[in-house]
Tab-separated table of C-alpha atoms and ligand atoms in Angstrom:
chain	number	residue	atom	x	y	z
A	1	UNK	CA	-30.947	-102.424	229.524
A	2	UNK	CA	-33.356	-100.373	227.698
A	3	UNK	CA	-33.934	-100.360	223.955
A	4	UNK	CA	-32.621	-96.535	223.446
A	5	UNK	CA	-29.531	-97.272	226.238
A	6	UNK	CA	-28.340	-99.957	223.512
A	7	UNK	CA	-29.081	-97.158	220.912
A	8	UNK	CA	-26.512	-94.839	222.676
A	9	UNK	CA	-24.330	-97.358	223.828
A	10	UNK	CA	-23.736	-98.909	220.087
A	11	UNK	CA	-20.745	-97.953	218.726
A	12	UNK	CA	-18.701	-100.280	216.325
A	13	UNK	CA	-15.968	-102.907	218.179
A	14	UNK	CA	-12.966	-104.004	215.891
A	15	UNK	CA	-10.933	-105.595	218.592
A	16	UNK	CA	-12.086	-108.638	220.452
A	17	UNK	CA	-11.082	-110.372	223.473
A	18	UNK	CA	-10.077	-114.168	223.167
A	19	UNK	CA	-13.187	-115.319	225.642
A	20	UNK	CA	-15.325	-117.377	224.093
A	21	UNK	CA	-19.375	-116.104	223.910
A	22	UNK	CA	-21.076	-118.447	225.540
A	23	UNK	CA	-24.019	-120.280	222.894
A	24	UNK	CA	-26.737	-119.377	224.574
A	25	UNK	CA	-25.668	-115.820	224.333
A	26	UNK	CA	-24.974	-116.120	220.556
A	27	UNK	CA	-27.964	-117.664	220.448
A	28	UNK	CA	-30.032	-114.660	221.505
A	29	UNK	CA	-28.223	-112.469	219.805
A	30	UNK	CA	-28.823	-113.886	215.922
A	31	UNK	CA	-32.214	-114.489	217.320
A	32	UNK	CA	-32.632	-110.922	217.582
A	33	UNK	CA	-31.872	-111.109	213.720
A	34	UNK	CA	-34.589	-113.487	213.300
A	35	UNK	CA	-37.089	-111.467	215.147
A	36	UNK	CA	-35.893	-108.466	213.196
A	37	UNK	CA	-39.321	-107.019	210.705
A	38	UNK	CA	-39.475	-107.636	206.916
A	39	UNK	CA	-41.507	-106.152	204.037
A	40	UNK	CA	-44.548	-108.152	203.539
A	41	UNK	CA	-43.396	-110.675	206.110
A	42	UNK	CA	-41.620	-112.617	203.613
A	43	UNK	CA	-38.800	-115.133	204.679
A	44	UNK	CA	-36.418	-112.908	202.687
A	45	UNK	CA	-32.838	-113.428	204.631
A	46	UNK	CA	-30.163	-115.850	205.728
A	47	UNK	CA	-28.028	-116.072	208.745
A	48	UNK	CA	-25.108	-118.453	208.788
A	49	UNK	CA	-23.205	-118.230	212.416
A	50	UNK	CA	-20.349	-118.829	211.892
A	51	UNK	CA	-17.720	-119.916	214.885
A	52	UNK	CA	-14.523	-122.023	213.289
A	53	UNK	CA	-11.516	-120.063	213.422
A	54	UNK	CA	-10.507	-121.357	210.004
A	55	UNK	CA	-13.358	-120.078	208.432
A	56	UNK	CA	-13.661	-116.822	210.273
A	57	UNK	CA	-10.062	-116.035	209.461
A	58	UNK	CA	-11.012	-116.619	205.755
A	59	UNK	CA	-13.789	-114.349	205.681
A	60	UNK	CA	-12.027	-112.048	207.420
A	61	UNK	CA	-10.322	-111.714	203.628
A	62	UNK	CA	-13.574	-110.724	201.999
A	63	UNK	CA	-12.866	-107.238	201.829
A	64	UNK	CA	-10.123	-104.874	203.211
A	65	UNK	CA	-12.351	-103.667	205.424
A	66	UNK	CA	-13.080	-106.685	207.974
A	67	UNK	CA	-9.670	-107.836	209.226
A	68	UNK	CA	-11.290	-107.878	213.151
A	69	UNK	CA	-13.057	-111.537	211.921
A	70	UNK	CA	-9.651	-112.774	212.635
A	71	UNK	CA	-9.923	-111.929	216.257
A	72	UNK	CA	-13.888	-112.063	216.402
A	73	UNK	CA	-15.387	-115.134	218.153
A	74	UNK	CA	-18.281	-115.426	216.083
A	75	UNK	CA	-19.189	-113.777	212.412
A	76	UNK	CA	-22.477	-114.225	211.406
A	77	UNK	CA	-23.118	-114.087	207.188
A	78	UNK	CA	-26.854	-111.715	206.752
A	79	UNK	CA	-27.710	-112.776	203.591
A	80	UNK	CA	-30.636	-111.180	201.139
A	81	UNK	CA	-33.160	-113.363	199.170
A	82	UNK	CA	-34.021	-111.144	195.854
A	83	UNK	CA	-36.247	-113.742	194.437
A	84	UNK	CA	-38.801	-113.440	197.900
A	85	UNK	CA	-38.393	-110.323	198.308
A	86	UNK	CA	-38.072	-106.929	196.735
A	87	UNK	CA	-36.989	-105.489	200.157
A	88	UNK	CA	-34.350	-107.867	200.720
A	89	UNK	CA	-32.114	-105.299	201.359
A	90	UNK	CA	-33.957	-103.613	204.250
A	91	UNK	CA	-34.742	-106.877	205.657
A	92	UNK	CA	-31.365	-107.843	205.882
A	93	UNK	CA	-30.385	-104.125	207.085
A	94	UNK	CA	-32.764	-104.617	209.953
A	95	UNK	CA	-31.408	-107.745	210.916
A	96	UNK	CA	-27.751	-106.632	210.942
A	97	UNK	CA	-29.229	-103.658	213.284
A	98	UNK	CA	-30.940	-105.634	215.470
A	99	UNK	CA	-28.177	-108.168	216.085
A	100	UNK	CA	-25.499	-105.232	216.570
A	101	UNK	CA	-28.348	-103.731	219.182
A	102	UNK	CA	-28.343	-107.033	221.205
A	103	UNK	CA	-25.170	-107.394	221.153
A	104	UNK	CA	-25.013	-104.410	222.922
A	105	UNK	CA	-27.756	-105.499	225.718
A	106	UNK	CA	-25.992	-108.888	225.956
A	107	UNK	CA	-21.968	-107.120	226.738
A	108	UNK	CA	-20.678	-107.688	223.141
A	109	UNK	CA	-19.236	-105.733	221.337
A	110	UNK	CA	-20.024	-106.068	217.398
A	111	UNK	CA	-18.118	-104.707	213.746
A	112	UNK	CA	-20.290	-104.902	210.168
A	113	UNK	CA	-18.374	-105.371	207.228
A	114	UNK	CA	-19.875	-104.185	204.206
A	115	UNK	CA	-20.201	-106.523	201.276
A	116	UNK	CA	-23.039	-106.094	199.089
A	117	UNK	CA	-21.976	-103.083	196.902
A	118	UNK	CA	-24.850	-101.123	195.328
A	119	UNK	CA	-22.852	-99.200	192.909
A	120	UNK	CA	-20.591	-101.627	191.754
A	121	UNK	CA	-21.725	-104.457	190.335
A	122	UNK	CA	-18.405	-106.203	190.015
A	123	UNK	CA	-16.891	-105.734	193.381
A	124	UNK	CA	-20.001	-106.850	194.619
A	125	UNK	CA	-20.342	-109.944	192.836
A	126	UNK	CA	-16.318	-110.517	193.216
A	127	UNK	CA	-16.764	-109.974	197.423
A	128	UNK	CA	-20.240	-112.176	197.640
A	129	UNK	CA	-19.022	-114.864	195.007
A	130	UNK	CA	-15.670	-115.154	197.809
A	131	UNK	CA	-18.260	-115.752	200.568
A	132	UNK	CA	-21.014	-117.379	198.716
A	133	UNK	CA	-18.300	-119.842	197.876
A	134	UNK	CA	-17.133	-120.395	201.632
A	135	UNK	CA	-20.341	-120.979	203.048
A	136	UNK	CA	-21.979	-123.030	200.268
A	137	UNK	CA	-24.581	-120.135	199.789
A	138	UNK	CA	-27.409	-120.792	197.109
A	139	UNK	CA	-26.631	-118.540	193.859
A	140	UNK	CA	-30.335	-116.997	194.523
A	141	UNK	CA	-29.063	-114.886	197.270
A	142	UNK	CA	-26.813	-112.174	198.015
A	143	UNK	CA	-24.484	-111.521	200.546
A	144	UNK	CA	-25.191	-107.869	202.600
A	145	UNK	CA	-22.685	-108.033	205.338
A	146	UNK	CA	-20.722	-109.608	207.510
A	147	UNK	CA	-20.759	-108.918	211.715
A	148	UNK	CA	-18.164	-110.206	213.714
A	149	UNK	CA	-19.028	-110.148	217.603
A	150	UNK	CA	-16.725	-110.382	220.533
A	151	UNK	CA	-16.013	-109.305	223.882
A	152	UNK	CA	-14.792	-105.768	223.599
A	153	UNK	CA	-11.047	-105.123	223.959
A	154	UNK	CA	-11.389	-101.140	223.084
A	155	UNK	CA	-13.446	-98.630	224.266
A	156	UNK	CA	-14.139	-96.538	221.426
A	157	UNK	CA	-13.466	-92.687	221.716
A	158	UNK	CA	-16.347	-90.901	222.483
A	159	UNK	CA	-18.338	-90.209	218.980
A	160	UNK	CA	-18.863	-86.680	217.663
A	161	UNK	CA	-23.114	-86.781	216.222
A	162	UNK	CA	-23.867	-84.663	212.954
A	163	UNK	CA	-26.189	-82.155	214.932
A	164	UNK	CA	-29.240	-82.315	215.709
A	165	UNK	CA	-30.557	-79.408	213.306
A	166	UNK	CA	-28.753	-80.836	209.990
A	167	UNK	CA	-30.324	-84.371	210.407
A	168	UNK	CA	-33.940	-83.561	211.864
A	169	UNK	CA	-36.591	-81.005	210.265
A	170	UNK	CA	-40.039	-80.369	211.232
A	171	UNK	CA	-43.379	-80.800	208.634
A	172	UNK	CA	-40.899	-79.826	205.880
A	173	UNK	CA	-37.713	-80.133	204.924
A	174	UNK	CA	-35.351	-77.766	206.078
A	175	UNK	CA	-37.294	-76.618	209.272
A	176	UNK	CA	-35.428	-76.853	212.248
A	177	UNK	CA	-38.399	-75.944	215.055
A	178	UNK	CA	-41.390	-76.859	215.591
B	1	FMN	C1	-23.689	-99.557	205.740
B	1	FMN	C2	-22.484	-99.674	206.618
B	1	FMN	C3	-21.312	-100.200	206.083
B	1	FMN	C4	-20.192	-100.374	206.911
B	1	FMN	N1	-19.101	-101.027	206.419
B	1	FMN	C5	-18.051	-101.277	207.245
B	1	FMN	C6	-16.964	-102.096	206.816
B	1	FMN	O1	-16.944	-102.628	205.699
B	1	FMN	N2	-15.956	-102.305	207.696
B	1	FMN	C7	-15.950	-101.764	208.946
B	1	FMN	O2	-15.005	-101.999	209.698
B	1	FMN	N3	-16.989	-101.010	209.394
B	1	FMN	C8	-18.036	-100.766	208.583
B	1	FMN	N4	-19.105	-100.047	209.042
B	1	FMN	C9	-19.114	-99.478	210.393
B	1	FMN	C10	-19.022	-97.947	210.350
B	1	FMN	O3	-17.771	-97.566	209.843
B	1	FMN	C11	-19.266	-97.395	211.760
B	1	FMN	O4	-20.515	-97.836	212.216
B	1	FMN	C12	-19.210	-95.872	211.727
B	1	FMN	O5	-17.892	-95.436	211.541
B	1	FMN	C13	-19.761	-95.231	212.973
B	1	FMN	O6	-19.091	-95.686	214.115
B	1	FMN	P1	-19.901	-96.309	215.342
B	1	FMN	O7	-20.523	-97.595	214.832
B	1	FMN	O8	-18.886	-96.573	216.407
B	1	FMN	O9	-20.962	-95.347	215.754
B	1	FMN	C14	-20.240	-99.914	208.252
B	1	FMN	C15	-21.421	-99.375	208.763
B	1	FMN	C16	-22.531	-99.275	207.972
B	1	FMN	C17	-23.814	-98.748	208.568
């Protein structure tokens, strides 16, 4: 599969078949997280794969907004490492992409729960201090998000882009040719 198939194939899976993903699948796919660029080339993220239904089922109570861990056969934890990195949060962001991408080139399907809050400070530190707990994470770091990967039960309805000439402008903003 090409890089800009996966691009257009992406879309975000919240139901899960019970098949196991084989490891050397999973494998590829968090090392596409790995490979994933970071500011400065600093070591600035985490990724805990996490497989143990016990676990994933408690994670799956970090926010409202990731009940599909419960069904997902893997999660994987992206975490952010403030005190390597000021661009932790890209890094991690890139990662999260990357592994959603090849999880896409691979037949998975993948979800991202959000749990690093930018704009407030105390539901963020309430949903990373439930993780950071769970998987033993070093206080240094913060949690971003959360994937849970799977093979697809759903096939999302077909998605509806903002257009074209809202998102993309030409030498300046607001120019829609070229
Ligand atoms: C920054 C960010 C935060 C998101 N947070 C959540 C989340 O907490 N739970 C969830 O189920 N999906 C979450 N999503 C997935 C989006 O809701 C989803 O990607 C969006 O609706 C577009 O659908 P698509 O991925 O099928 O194109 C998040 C996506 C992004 C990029």
């Amino acid at each position: 599969m090409d890089v800009f198939k996966a691009i257009q194939d992406r879309r975000e899976i919240t139901k899960f078949e019970s098949k196991p993903i084989p490891e050397v699948i999973l494998d590829k796919v968090v090392d596409a997280g790995l490979f994933a660029p970071t500011g400065n080339n600093l070591p600035s993220k985490n990724m805990i794969v996490v497989e143990d239904r016990d676990m994933l089922n408690k994670l799956a109570e970090t926010t409202p907004y990731m009940k599909w861990l419960k069904e997902a056969q893997a999660g994987i934890v992206v975490t952010g490492k403030p005190d390597v990195s000021k661009y932790w949060l890209q890094d991690a962001s890139f990662a999260c992409a990357f592994i959603w991408l090849e999880a896409v080139e691979v037949g998975l399907g993948s979800a991202f729960g959000a749990v690093y809050h930018s704009e407030d400070v105390e539901e963020s530190k309430k949903r990373e201090g439930y993780v950071r707990e769970l998987i033993n994470l070093p206080k240094e770091q913060r949690v971003v998000a959360v994937l849970g990967l799977g093979y697809p039960a759903m096939t999302p309805r077909p998605k509806k882009h903002v257009p074209r000439e809202e998102v993309i402008f030409y030498e300046k903003f607001g120019k829609q040719s070229k």
